[in-house]
JSON list of C-alpha atoms and ligand atoms in Angstrom, two decimals:
[
{"chain": "K", "resi": 1141, "resn": "UNK", "atom": "CA", "xyz": [81.52, 44.98, 104.27]},
{"chain": "K", "resi": 1142, "resn": "UNK", "atom": "CA", "xyz": [79.93, 43.03, 107.06]},
{"chain": "K", "resi": 1143, "resn": "UNK", "atom": "CA", "xyz": [80.74, 39.34, 106.67]},
{"chain": "K", "resi": 1144, "resn": "UNK", "atom": "CA", "xyz": [78.20, 36.62, 107.22]},
{"chain": "K", "resi": 1145, "resn": "UNK", "atom": "CA", "xyz": [79.34, 33.75, 109.59]},
{"chain": "K", "resi": 1146, "resn": "UNK", "atom": "CA", "xyz": [77.92, 30.31, 110.27]},
{"chain": "K", "resi": 1147, "resn": "UNK", "atom": "CA", "xyz": [79.38, 29.10, 113.50]},
{"chain": "K", "resi": 1148, "resn": "UNK", "atom": "CA", "xyz": [79.39, 25.30, 114.25]},
{"chain": "K", "resi": 1149, "resn": "UNK", "atom": "CA", "xyz": [79.69, 24.09, 117.80]},
{"chain": "K", "resi": 1150, "resn": "UNK", "atom": "CA", "xyz": [79.48, 20.91, 119.87]},
{"chain": "K", "resi": 1151, "resn": "UNK", "atom": "CA", "xyz": [79.71, 22.05, 123.42]},
{"chain": "K", "resi": 1152, "resn": "UNK", "atom": "CA", "xyz": [80.12, 25.01, 125.76]},
{"chain": "K", "resi": 1153, "resn": "UNK", "atom": "CA", "xyz": [80.41, 27.65, 123.09]},
{"chain": "K", "resi": 1154, "resn": "UNK", "atom": "CA", "xyz": [82.74, 30.03, 124.89]},
{"chain": "K", "resi": 1155, "resn": "UNK", "atom": "CA", "xyz": [84.39, 30.92, 121.62]},
{"chain": "K", "resi": 1156, "resn": "UNK", "atom": "CA", "xyz": [80.97, 31.50, 120.02]},
{"chain": "K", "resi": 1157, "resn": "UNK", "atom": "CA", "xyz": [80.40, 33.87, 122.94]},
{"chain": "K", "resi": 1158, "resn": "UNK", "atom": "CA", "xyz": [83.72, 35.67, 122.19]},
{"chain": "K", "resi": 1159, "resn": "UNK", "atom": "CA", "xyz": [82.43, 36.15, 118.63]},
{"chain": "K", "resi": 1160, "resn": "UNK", "atom": "CA", "xyz": [79.00, 37.38, 119.69]},
{"chain": "K", "resi": 1161, "resn": "UNK", "atom": "CA", "xyz": [80.66, 39.79, 122.17]},
{"chain": "K", "resi": 1162, "resn": "UNK", "atom": "CA", "xyz": [83.15, 41.06, 119.65]},
{"chain": "K", "resi": 1163, "resn": "UNK", "atom": "CA", "xyz": [80.34, 41.75, 117.14]},
{"chain": "K", "resi": 1164, "resn": "UNK", "atom": "CA", "xyz": [78.34, 43.55, 119.80]},
{"chain": "K", "resi": 1165, "resn": "UNK", "atom": "CA", "xyz": [81.45, 45.57, 120.86]},
{"chain": "K", "resi": 1166, "resn": "UNK", "atom": "CA", "xyz": [82.27, 46.57, 117.25]},
{"chain": "K", "resi": 1167, "resn": "UNK", "atom": "CA", "xyz": [85.50, 44.61, 117.20]},
{"chain": "K", "resi": 1168, "resn": "UNK", "atom": "CA", "xyz": [84.37, 42.23, 114.49]},
{"chain": "K", "resi": 1169, "resn": "UNK", "atom": "CA", "xyz": [82.67, 43.36, 111.30]},
{"chain": "K", "resi": 1170, "resn": "UNK", "atom": "CA", "xyz": [80.33, 40.39, 110.98]},
{"chain": "K", "resi": 1171, "resn": "UNK", "atom": "CA", "xyz": [76.93, 38.95, 111.68]},
{"chain": "K", "resi": 1172, "resn": "UNK", "atom": "CA", "xyz": [76.21, 35.36, 112.74]},
{"chain": "K", "resi": 1173, "resn": "UNK", "atom": "CA", "xyz": [73.52, 33.98, 110.44]},
{"chain": "K", "resi": 1174, "resn": "UNK", "atom": "CA", "xyz": [73.25, 30.62, 112.10]},
{"chain": "K", "resi": 1175, "resn": "UNK", "atom": "CA", "xyz": [74.68, 28.47, 114.89]},
{"chain": "K", "resi": 1176, "resn": "UNK", "atom": "CA", "xyz": [74.66, 24.66, 114.24]},
{"chain": "K", "resi": 1177, "resn": "UNK", "atom": "CA", "xyz": [75.35, 22.03, 116.85]},
{"chain": "K", "resi": 1178, "resn": "UNK", "atom": "CA", "xyz": [75.59, 18.32, 116.46]},
{"chain": "K", "resi": 1179, "resn": "UNK", "atom": "CA", "xyz": [74.79, 17.90, 120.11]},
{"chain": "K", "resi": 1180, "resn": "UNK", "atom": "CA", "xyz": [71.34, 18.83, 121.53]},
{"chain": "K", "resi": 1181, "resn": "UNK", "atom": "CA", "xyz": [72.53, 19.79, 124.93]},
{"chain": "K", "resi": 1182, "resn": "UNK", "atom": "CA", "xyz": [75.40, 22.04, 123.71]},
{"chain": "K", "resi": 1183, "resn": "UNK", "atom": "CA", "xyz": [75.40, 25.11, 125.92]},
{"chain": "K", "resi": 1184, "resn": "UNK", "atom": "CA", "xyz": [76.38, 27.16, 122.97]},
{"chain": "K", "resi": 1185, "resn": "UNK", "atom": "CA", "xyz": [72.90, 26.80, 121.59]},
{"chain": "K", "resi": 1186, "resn": "UNK", "atom": "CA", "xyz": [71.57, 28.65, 124.61]},
{"chain": "K", "resi": 1187, "resn": "UNK", "atom": "CA", "xyz": [74.14, 31.37, 124.17]},
{"chain": "K", "resi": 1188, "resn": "UNK", "atom": "CA", "xyz": [73.05, 31.74, 120.54]},
{"chain": "K", "resi": 1189, "resn": "UNK", "atom": "CA", "xyz": [69.31, 31.83, 121.44]},
{"chain": "K", "resi": 1190, "resn": "UNK", "atom": "CA", "xyz": [70.05, 34.47, 124.09]},
{"chain": "K", "resi": 1191, "resn": "UNK", "atom": "CA", "xyz": [71.74, 36.54, 121.43]},
{"chain": "K", "resi": 1192, "resn": "UNK", "atom": "CA", "xyz": [68.73, 36.10, 119.03]},
{"chain": "K", "resi": 1193, "resn": "UNK", "atom": "CA", "xyz": [70.73, 34.04, 116.56]},
{"chain": "K", "resi": 1194, "resn": "UNK", "atom": "CA", "xyz": [68.92, 31.27, 114.68]},
{"chain": "K", "resi": 1195, "resn": "UNK", "atom": "CA", "xyz": [70.09, 27.75, 115.68]},
{"chain": "K", "resi": 1196, "resn": "UNK", "atom": "CA", "xyz": [70.02, 24.36, 114.10]},
{"chain": "K", "resi": 1197, "resn": "UNK", "atom": "CA", "xyz": [70.52, 20.93, 115.64]},
{"chain": "K", "resi": 1198, "resn": "UNK", "atom": "CA", "xyz": [72.09, 18.55, 113.12]},
{"chain": "K", "resi": 1199, "resn": "UNK", "atom": "CA", "xyz": [72.82, 15.09, 114.75]},
{"chain": "K", "resi": 1200, "resn": "UNK", "atom": "CA", "xyz": [74.64, 12.23, 113.14]},
{"chain": "K", "resi": 1201, "resn": "UNK", "atom": "CA", "xyz": [72.75, 9.46, 114.88]},
{"chain": "K", "resi": 1202, "resn": "UNK", "atom": "CA", "xyz": [69.61, 9.41, 112.69]},
{"chain": "K", "resi": 1203, "resn": "UNK", "atom": "CA", "xyz": [71.80, 8.98, 109.65]},
{"chain": "K", "resi": 1204, "resn": "UNK", "atom": "CA", "xyz": [73.60, 6.05, 111.26]},
{"chain": "K", "resi": 1205, "resn": "UNK", "atom": "CA", "xyz": [70.26, 4.54, 112.33]},
{"chain": "K", "resi": 1206, "resn": "UNK", "atom": "CA", "xyz": [69.01, 4.70, 108.76]},
{"chain": "K", "resi": 1207, "resn": "UNK", "atom": "CA", "xyz": [72.23, 3.07, 107.46]},
{"chain": "K", "resi": 1208, "resn": "UNK", "atom": "CA", "xyz": [73.30, 6.40, 105.94]},
{"chain": "K", "resi": 1209, "resn": "UNK", "atom": "CA", "xyz": [77.03, 7.53, 106.06]},
{"chain": "K", "resi": 1210, "resn": "UNK", "atom": "CA", "xyz": [79.00, 10.60, 106.83]},
{"chain": "K", "resi": 1211, "resn": "UNK", "atom": "CA", "xyz": [78.81, 11.82, 103.20]},
{"chain": "K", "resi": 1212, "resn": "UNK", "atom": "CA", "xyz": [75.01, 12.13, 103.48]},
{"chain": "K", "resi": 1213, "resn": "UNK", "atom": "CA", "xyz": [75.30, 13.82, 106.83]},
{"chain": "K", "resi": 1214, "resn": "UNK", "atom": "CA", "xyz": [77.88, 16.19, 105.49]},
{"chain": "K", "resi": 1215, "resn": "UNK", "atom": "CA", "xyz": [75.93, 16.92, 102.27]},
{"chain": "K", "resi": 1216, "resn": "UNK", "atom": "CA", "xyz": [72.80, 17.81, 104.23]},
{"chain": "K", "resi": 1217, "resn": "UNK", "atom": "CA", "xyz": [74.70, 20.04, 106.52]},
{"chain": "K", "resi": 1218, "resn": "UNK", "atom": "CA", "xyz": [76.31, 21.88, 103.59]},
{"chain": "K", "resi": 1219, "resn": "UNK", "atom": "CA", "xyz": [72.82, 22.40, 102.07]},
{"chain": "K", "resi": 1220, "resn": "UNK", "atom": "CA", "xyz": [71.49, 23.65, 105.47]},
{"chain": "K", "resi": 1221, "resn": "UNK", "atom": "CA", "xyz": [74.35, 26.14, 105.75]},
{"chain": "K", "resi": 1222, "resn": "UNK", "atom": "CA", "xyz": [74.20, 27.27, 102.07]},
{"chain": "K", "resi": 1223, "resn": "UNK", "atom": "CA", "xyz": [70.71, 28.60, 102.70]},
{"chain": "K", "resi": 1224, "resn": "UNK", "atom": "CA", "xyz": [72.38, 31.19, 104.96]},
{"chain": "K", "resi": 1225, "resn": "UNK", "atom": "CA", "xyz": [74.87, 32.20, 102.38]},
{"chain": "K", "resi": 1226, "resn": "UNK", "atom": "CA", "xyz": [77.86, 32.29, 104.79]},
{"chain": "K", "resi": 1227, "resn": "UNK", "atom": "CA", "xyz": [81.09, 34.04, 103.81]},
{"chain": "K", "resi": 1228, "resn": "UNK", "atom": "CA", "xyz": [82.90, 32.06, 106.51]},
{"chain": "K", "resi": 1229, "resn": "UNK", "atom": "CA", "xyz": [82.12, 28.78, 108.31]},
{"chain": "K", "resi": 1230, "resn": "UNK", "atom": "CA", "xyz": [83.74, 28.94, 111.72]},
{"chain": "K", "resi": 1231, "resn": "UNK", "atom": "CA", "xyz": [84.35, 25.62, 113.62]},
{"chain": "K", "resi": 1232, "resn": "UNK", "atom": "CA", "xyz": [84.36, 26.85, 117.17]},
{"chain": "K", "resi": 1233, "resn": "UNK", "atom": "CA", "xyz": [84.68, 23.56, 119.12]},
{"chain": "K", "resi": 1234, "resn": "UNK", "atom": "CA", "xyz": [83.02, 21.46, 116.43]},
{"chain": "K", "resi": 1235, "resn": "UNK", "atom": "CA", "xyz": [83.93, 17.81, 117.29]},
{"chain": "K", "resi": 1236, "resn": "UNK", "atom": "CA", "xyz": [83.22, 16.25, 113.94]},
{"chain": "K", "resi": 1237, "resn": "UNK", "atom": "CA", "xyz": [85.50, 15.51, 111.06]},
{"chain": "K", "resi": 1238, "resn": "UNK", "atom": "CA", "xyz": [84.42, 16.71, 107.65]},
{"chain": "K", "resi": 1239, "resn": "UNK", "atom": "CA", "xyz": [84.50, 14.73, 104.45]},
{"chain": "K", "resi": 1240, "resn": "UNK", "atom": "CA", "xyz": [84.89, 16.31, 101.05]},
{"chain": "K", "resi": 1241, "resn": "UNK", "atom": "CA", "xyz": [81.12, 16.03, 100.67]},
{"chain": "K", "resi": 1242, "resn": "UNK", "atom": "CA", "xyz": [81.07, 19.09, 102.89]},
{"chain": "K", "resi": 1243, "resn": "UNK", "atom": "CA", "xyz": [84.30, 20.84, 102.25]},
{"chain": "K", "resi": 1244, "resn": "UNK", "atom": "CA", "xyz": [83.90, 20.90, 98.47]},
{"chain": "K", "resi": 1245, "resn": "UNK", "atom": "CA", "xyz": [80.98, 23.25, 98.92]},
{"chain": "K", "resi": 1246, "resn": "UNK", "atom": "CA", "xyz": [83.01, 25.80, 100.85]},
{"chain": "K", "resi": 1247, "resn": "UNK", "atom": "CA", "xyz": [86.64, 25.96, 99.43]},
{"chain": "K", "resi": 1248, "resn": "UNK", "atom": "CA", "xyz": [88.86, 28.27, 101.46]},
{"chain": "K", "resi": 1249, "resn": "UNK", "atom": "CA", "xyz": [85.94, 29.30, 103.65]},
{"chain": "K", "resi": 1250, "resn": "UNK", "atom": "CA", "xyz": [86.11, 26.89, 106.58]},
{"chain": "K", "resi": 1251, "resn": "UNK", "atom": "CA", "xyz": [88.03, 28.12, 109.54]},
{"chain": "K", "resi": 1252, "resn": "UNK", "atom": "CA", "xyz": [88.97, 25.88, 112.42]},
{"chain": "K", "resi": 1253, "resn": "UNK", "atom": "CA", "xyz": [90.20, 26.72, 115.95]},
{"chain": "K", "resi": 1254, "resn": "UNK", "atom": "CA", "xyz": [92.42, 24.13, 117.70]},
{"chain": "K", "resi": 1255, "resn": "UNK", "atom": "CA", "xyz": [93.93, 24.22, 121.19]},
{"chain": "K", "resi": 1256, "resn": "UNK", "atom": "CA", "xyz": [97.43, 23.16, 120.05]},
{"chain": "K", "resi": 1257, "resn": "UNK", "atom": "CA", "xyz": [100.33, 24.39, 117.87]},
{"chain": "K", "resi": 1258, "resn": "UNK", "atom": "CA", "xyz": [100.48, 23.23, 114.19]},
{"chain": "K", "resi": 1259, "resn": "UNK", "atom": "CA", "xyz": [101.36, 19.55, 113.85]},
{"chain": "K", "resi": 1260, "resn": "UNK", "atom": "CA", "xyz": [100.85, 18.78, 117.53]},
{"chain": "K", "resi": 1261, "resn": "UNK", "atom": "CA", "xyz": [98.02, 16.99, 119.32]},
{"chain": "K", "resi": 1262, "resn": "UNK", "atom": "CA", "xyz": [95.22, 16.75, 116.84]},
{"chain": "K", "resi": 1263, "resn": "UNK", "atom": "CA", "xyz": [91.81, 15.61, 117.96]},
{"chain": "K", "resi": 1264, "resn": "UNK", "atom": "CA", "xyz": [89.46, 16.27, 120.81]},
{"chain": "K", "resi": 1265, "resn": "UNK", "atom": "CA", "xyz": [91.93, 15.87, 123.71]},
{"chain": "K", "resi": 1266, "resn": "UNK", "atom": "CA", "xyz": [94.62, 18.28, 122.66]},
{"chain": "K", "resi": 1267, "resn": "UNK", "atom": "CA", "xyz": [95.02, 20.03, 126.04]},
{"chain": "K", "resi": 1268, "resn": "UNK", "atom": "CA", "xyz": [95.19, 16.70, 127.98]},
{"chain": "K", "resi": 1269, "resn": "UNK", "atom": "CA", "xyz": [97.66, 15.33, 125.52]},
{"chain": "K", "resi": 1270, "resn": "UNK", "atom": "CA", "xyz": [99.89, 18.50, 125.77]},
{"chain": "K", "resi": 1271, "resn": "UNK", "atom": "CA", "xyz": [99.83, 18.24, 129.55]},
{"chain": "K", "resi": 1272, "resn": "UNK", "atom": "CA", "xyz": [100.82, 14.55, 129.40]},
{"chain": "K", "resi": 1273, "resn": "UNK", "atom": "CA", "xyz": [103.67, 15.34, 126.94]},
{"chain": "K", "resi": 1274, "resn": "UNK", "atom": "CA", "xyz": [104.86, 18.00, 129.40]},
{"chain": "K", "resi": 1275, "resn": "UNK", "atom": "CA", "xyz": [104.88, 15.63, 132.30]},
{"chain": "K", "resi": 1276, "resn": "UNK", "atom": "CA", "xyz": [106.93, 13.19, 130.15]},
{"chain": "K", "resi": 1277, "resn": "UNK", "atom": "CA", "xyz": [109.41, 16.10, 129.66]},
{"chain": "K", "resi": 1278, "resn": "UNK", "atom": "CA", "xyz": [108.73, 16.25, 125.90]},
{"chain": "K", "resi": 1279, "resn": "UNK", "atom": "CA", "xyz": [107.45, 19.82, 125.63]},
{"chain": "K", "resi": 1280, "resn": "UNK", "atom": "CA", "xyz": [107.54, 22.97, 127.75]},
{"chain": "K", "resi": 1281, "resn": "UNK", "atom": "CA", "xyz": [104.91, 24.92, 125.88]},
{"chain": "K", "resi": 1282, "resn": "UNK", "atom": "CA", "xyz": [101.80, 24.41, 123.92]},
{"chain": "K", "resi": 1283, "resn": "UNK", "atom": "CA", "xyz": [99.47, 26.85, 122.11]},
{"chain": "K", "resi": 1284, "resn": "UNK", "atom": "CA", "xyz": [96.48, 27.65, 120.06]},
{"chain": "K", "resi": 1285, "resn": "UNK", "atom": "CA", "xyz": [96.07, 27.91, 116.27]},
{"chain": "K", "resi": 1286, "resn": "UNK", "atom": "CA", "xyz": [93.45, 29.13, 113.88]},
{"chain": "K", "resi": 1287, "resn": "UNK", "atom": "CA", "xyz": [93.73, 27.47, 110.35]},
{"chain": "K", "resi": 1288, "resn": "UNK", "atom": "CA", "xyz": [91.82, 26.91, 107.12]},
{"chain": "K", "resi": 1289, "resn": "UNK", "atom": "CA", "xyz": [90.29, 23.40, 106.57]},
{"chain": "K", "resi": 1290, "resn": "UNK", "atom": "CA", "xyz": [91.13, 22.39, 102.96]},
{"chain": "K", "resi": 1291, "resn": "UNK", "atom": "CA", "xyz": [90.63, 18.62, 103.29]},
{"chain": "K", "resi": 1292, "resn": "UNK", "atom": "CA", "xyz": [89.73, 15.73, 105.48]},
{"chain": "K", "resi": 1293, "resn": "UNK", "atom": "CA", "xyz": [92.86, 15.85, 107.75]},
{"chain": "K", "resi": 1294, "resn": "UNK", "atom": "CA", "xyz": [92.09, 16.50, 111.39]},
{"chain": "K", "resi": 1295, "resn": "UNK", "atom": "CA", "xyz": [93.25, 19.84, 112.79]},
{"chain": "K", "resi": 1296, "resn": "UNK", "atom": "CA", "xyz": [95.58, 20.55, 109.92]},
{"chain": "K", "resi": 1297, "resn": "UNK", "atom": "CA", "xyz": [95.66, 23.04, 107.03]},
{"chain": "K", "resi": 1298, "resn": "UNK", "atom": "CA", "xyz": [97.02, 26.45, 106.13]},
{"chain": "K", "resi": 1299, "resn": "UNK", "atom": "CA", "xyz": [97.69, 28.23, 109.36]},
{"chain": "K", "resi": 1300, "resn": "UNK", "atom": "CA", "xyz": [96.29, 31.70, 109.84]},
{"chain": "K", "resi": 1301, "resn": "UNK", "atom": "CA", "xyz": [97.49, 32.48, 113.37]},
{"chain": "K", "resi": 1302, "resn": "UNK", "atom": "CA", "xyz": [99.19, 30.81, 116.27]},
{"chain": "K", "resi": 1303, "resn": "UNK", "atom": "CA", "xyz": [99.92, 31.77, 119.88]},
{"chain": "K", "resi": 1304, "resn": "UNK", "atom": "CA", "xyz": [102.34, 29.93, 122.18]},
{"chain": "K", "resi": 1305, "resn": "UNK", "atom": "CA", "xyz": [101.41, 29.19, 125.73]},
{"chain": "K", "resi": 1306, "resn": "UNK", "atom": "CA", "xyz": [103.96, 28.09, 128.36]},
{"chain": "K", "resi": 1307, "resn": "UNK", "atom": "CA", "xyz": [102.97, 25.12, 130.55]},
{"chain": "K", "resi": 1308, "resn": "UNK", "atom": "CA", "xyz": [103.71, 25.66, 134.27]},
{"chain": "K", "resi": 1309, "resn": "UNK", "atom": "CA", "xyz": [104.89, 22.91, 136.60]},
{"chain": "K", "resi": 1310, "resn": "UNK", "atom": "CA", "xyz": [101.87, 23.38, 138.77]},
{"chain": "K", "resi": 1311, "resn": "UNK", "atom": "CA", "xyz": [99.36, 23.34, 135.91]},
{"chain": "K", "resi": 1312, "resn": "UNK", "atom": "CA", "xyz": [96.36, 21.21, 136.26]},
{"chain": "K", "resi": 1313, "resn": "UNK", "atom": "CA", "xyz": [94.13, 20.43, 133.25]},
{"chain": "K", "resi": 1314, "resn": "UNK", "atom": "CA", "xyz": [91.68, 23.00, 134.45]},
{"chain": "K", "resi": 1315, "resn": "UNK", "atom": "CA", "xyz": [94.22, 25.73, 134.95]},
{"chain": "K", "resi": 1316, "resn": "UNK", "atom": "CA", "xyz": [95.91, 25.19, 131.60]},
{"chain": "K", "resi": 1317, "resn": "UNK", "atom": "CA", "xyz": [92.52, 24.85, 129.85]},
{"chain": "K", "resi": 1318, "resn": "UNK", "atom": "CA", "xyz": [91.44, 28.26, 131.39]},
{"chain": "K", "resi": 1319, "resn": "UNK", "atom": "CA", "xyz": [94.59, 29.99, 130.14]},
{"chain": "K", "resi": 1320, "resn": "UNK", "atom": "CA", "xyz": [94.19, 28.40, 126.67]},
{"chain": "K", "resi": 1321, "resn": "UNK", "atom": "CA", "xyz": [90.59, 29.30, 126.30]},
{"chain": "K", "resi": 1322, "resn": "UNK", "atom": "CA", "xyz": [91.38, 33.02, 127.24]},
{"chain": "K", "resi": 1323, "resn": "UNK", "atom": "CA", "xyz": [93.96, 33.10, 124.49]},
{"chain": "K", "resi": 1324, "resn": "UNK", "atom": "CA", "xyz": [91.61, 31.41, 122.05]},
{"chain": "K", "resi": 1325, "resn": "UNK", "atom": "CA", "xyz": [88.81, 33.93, 122.60]},
{"chain": "K", "resi": 1326, "resn": "UNK", "atom": "CA", "xyz": [91.14, 36.79, 121.48]},
{"chain": "K", "resi": 1327, "resn": "UNK", "atom": "CA", "xyz": [92.96, 34.91, 118.74]},
{"chain": "K", "resi": 1328, "resn": "UNK", "atom": "CA", "xyz": [89.83, 33.65, 117.06]},
{"chain": "K", "resi": 1329, "resn": "UNK", "atom": "CA", "xyz": [88.22, 37.11, 116.91]},
{"chain": "K", "resi": 1330, "resn": "UNK", "atom": "CA", "xyz": [91.43, 38.85, 115.67]},
{"chain": "K", "resi": 1331, "resn": "UNK", "atom": "CA", "xyz": [92.02, 36.22, 112.99]},
{"chain": "K", "resi": 1332, "resn": "UNK", "atom": "CA", "xyz": [88.46, 36.40, 111.76]},
{"chain": "K", "resi": 1333, "resn": "UNK", "atom": "CA", "xyz": [88.62, 40.17, 111.62]},
{"chain": "K", "resi": 1334, "resn": "UNK", "atom": "CA", "xyz": [91.86, 39.97, 109.72]},
{"chain": "K", "resi": 1335, "resn": "UNK", "atom": "CA", "xyz": [90.27, 37.62, 107.19]},
{"chain": "K", "resi": 1336, "resn": "UNK", "atom": "CA", "xyz": [87.24, 39.77, 106.76]},
{"chain": "K", "resi": 1337, "resn": "UNK", "atom": "CA", "xyz": [89.27, 42.95, 106.36]},
{"chain": "K", "resi": 1338, "resn": "UNK", "atom": "CA", "xyz": [91.68, 41.19, 103.83]},
{"chain": "K", "resi": 1339, "resn": "UNK", "atom": "CA", "xyz": [88.76, 40.08, 101.64]},
{"chain": "K", "resi": 1340, "resn": "UNK", "atom": "CA", "xyz": [87.14, 43.49, 101.95]},
{"chain": "K", "resi": 1341, "resn": "UNK", "atom": "CA", "xyz": [90.35, 45.19, 100.83]},
{"chain": "K", "resi": 1342, "resn": "UNK", "atom": "CA", "xyz": [90.79, 42.76, 97.92]},
{"chain": "K", "resi": 1343, "resn": "UNK", "atom": "CA", "xyz": [87.24, 43.46, 96.75]},
{"chain": "K", "resi": 1344, "resn": "UNK", "atom": "CA", "xyz": [87.66, 47.26, 96.90]},
{"chain": "K", "resi": 1345, "resn": "UNK", "atom": "CA", "xyz": [91.16, 47.05, 95.37]},
{"chain": "K", "resi": 1346, "resn": "UNK", "atom": "CA", "xyz": [92.75, 48.66, 98.46]},
{"chain": "K", "resi": 1347, "resn": "UNK", "atom": "CA", "xyz": [96.26, 47.54, 99.34]},
{"chain": "K", "resi": 1348, "resn": "UNK", "atom": "CA", "xyz": [97.18, 46.76, 95.72]},
{"chain": "V", "resi": 63, "resn": "GAR", "atom": "C1", "xyz": [88.12, 24.95, 122.13]},
{"chain": "V", "resi": 63, "resn": "GAR", "atom": "O1", "xyz": [89.16, 24.81, 122.98]},
{"chain": "V", "resi": 63, "resn": "GAR", "atom": "C2", "xyz": [88.56, 24.59, 120.67]},
{"chain": "V", "resi": 63, "resn": "GAR", "atom": "O2", "xyz": [89.84, 25.04, 120.41]},
{"chain": "V", "resi": 63, "resn": "GAR", "atom": "C3", "xyz": [88.48, 23.07, 120.74]},
{"chain": "V", "resi": 63, "resn": "GAR", "atom": "O3", "xyz": [87.18, 22.90, 121.43]},
{"chain": "V", "resi": 63, "resn": "GAR", "atom": "C4", "xyz": [87.10, 23.85, 122.44]},
{"chain": "V", "resi": 63, "resn": "GAR", "atom": "C5", "xyz": [85.66, 24.45, 122.42]},
{"chain": "V", "resi": 63, "resn": "GAR", "atom": "O4", "xyz": [85.42, 25.28, 123.46]},
{"chain": "V", "resi": 63, "resn": "GAR", "atom": "N1", "xyz": [88.47, 22.49, 119.43]},
{"chain": "V", "resi": 63, "resn": "GAR", "atom": "C6", "xyz": [89.04, 21.34, 119.13]},
{"chain": "V", "resi": 63, "resn": "GAR", "atom": "O5", "xyz": [89.60, 20.66, 120.03]},
{"chain": "V", "resi": 63, "resn": "GAR", "atom": "C7", "xyz": [89.05, 20.89, 117.73]},
{"chain": "V", "resi": 63, "resn": "GAR", "atom": "N2", "xyz": [89.79, 19.73, 117.45]},
{"chain": "V", "resi": 63, "resn": "GAR", "atom": "P1", "xyz": [84.16, 26.22, 123.52]},
{"chain": "V", "resi": 63, "resn": "GAR", "atom": "O6", "xyz": [82.99, 25.32, 123.18]},
{"chain": "V", "resi": 63, "resn": "GAR", "atom": "O7", "xyz": [84.04, 26.70, 124.93]},
{"chain": "V", "resi": 63, "resn": "GAR", "atom": "O8", "xyz": [84.34, 27.33, 122.47]}
]
């Protein structure tokens, strides 16, 4: 059965593009019902529009300006997404931490991509942090993970897939980022397809 995705972005959207391309290429049994960005100038919004996917801009600032908190922001975002009845909510470069006001609406259905291995370098600067740790002699490799988001912890939760990526002595931030993104584009699609297939098999009783 074709799964319905809501994809949340904050920036370039290269991982969103990987999902769009995988669907078009028949490698991902899904449709993207909506792309949401918390940043108006996110290039991912243009990628979505080019692919004919509905987009929504959901900024935090108006909530802050009205003295409202994250919970109200998250509650409204959950309501916005619920209208599209997503099977999976995919955080593809979404730089915003969710409260339970959001997560309680979608238990076991929020999937996050993060450019580091489990337990390492949470937050928005994971690749920079890994490179700095490499230069301090603390690590020789970093990686990518896809995981479920069960609670408010940042870049943590049940791990669905990981890939290790060696760091090279001559790596710049740009070079390492390029290699990491290339791995992400494959891993995110494969992991989503695995989840979709698993749920589909469970529903049809296959694999029992
Ligand atoms: C990706 O590297 C993703 O793993 C990362 O943001 C980038 C988005 O790239 N996410 C995080 O750091 C989450 N903490 P994209 O906009 O080109 O897909």
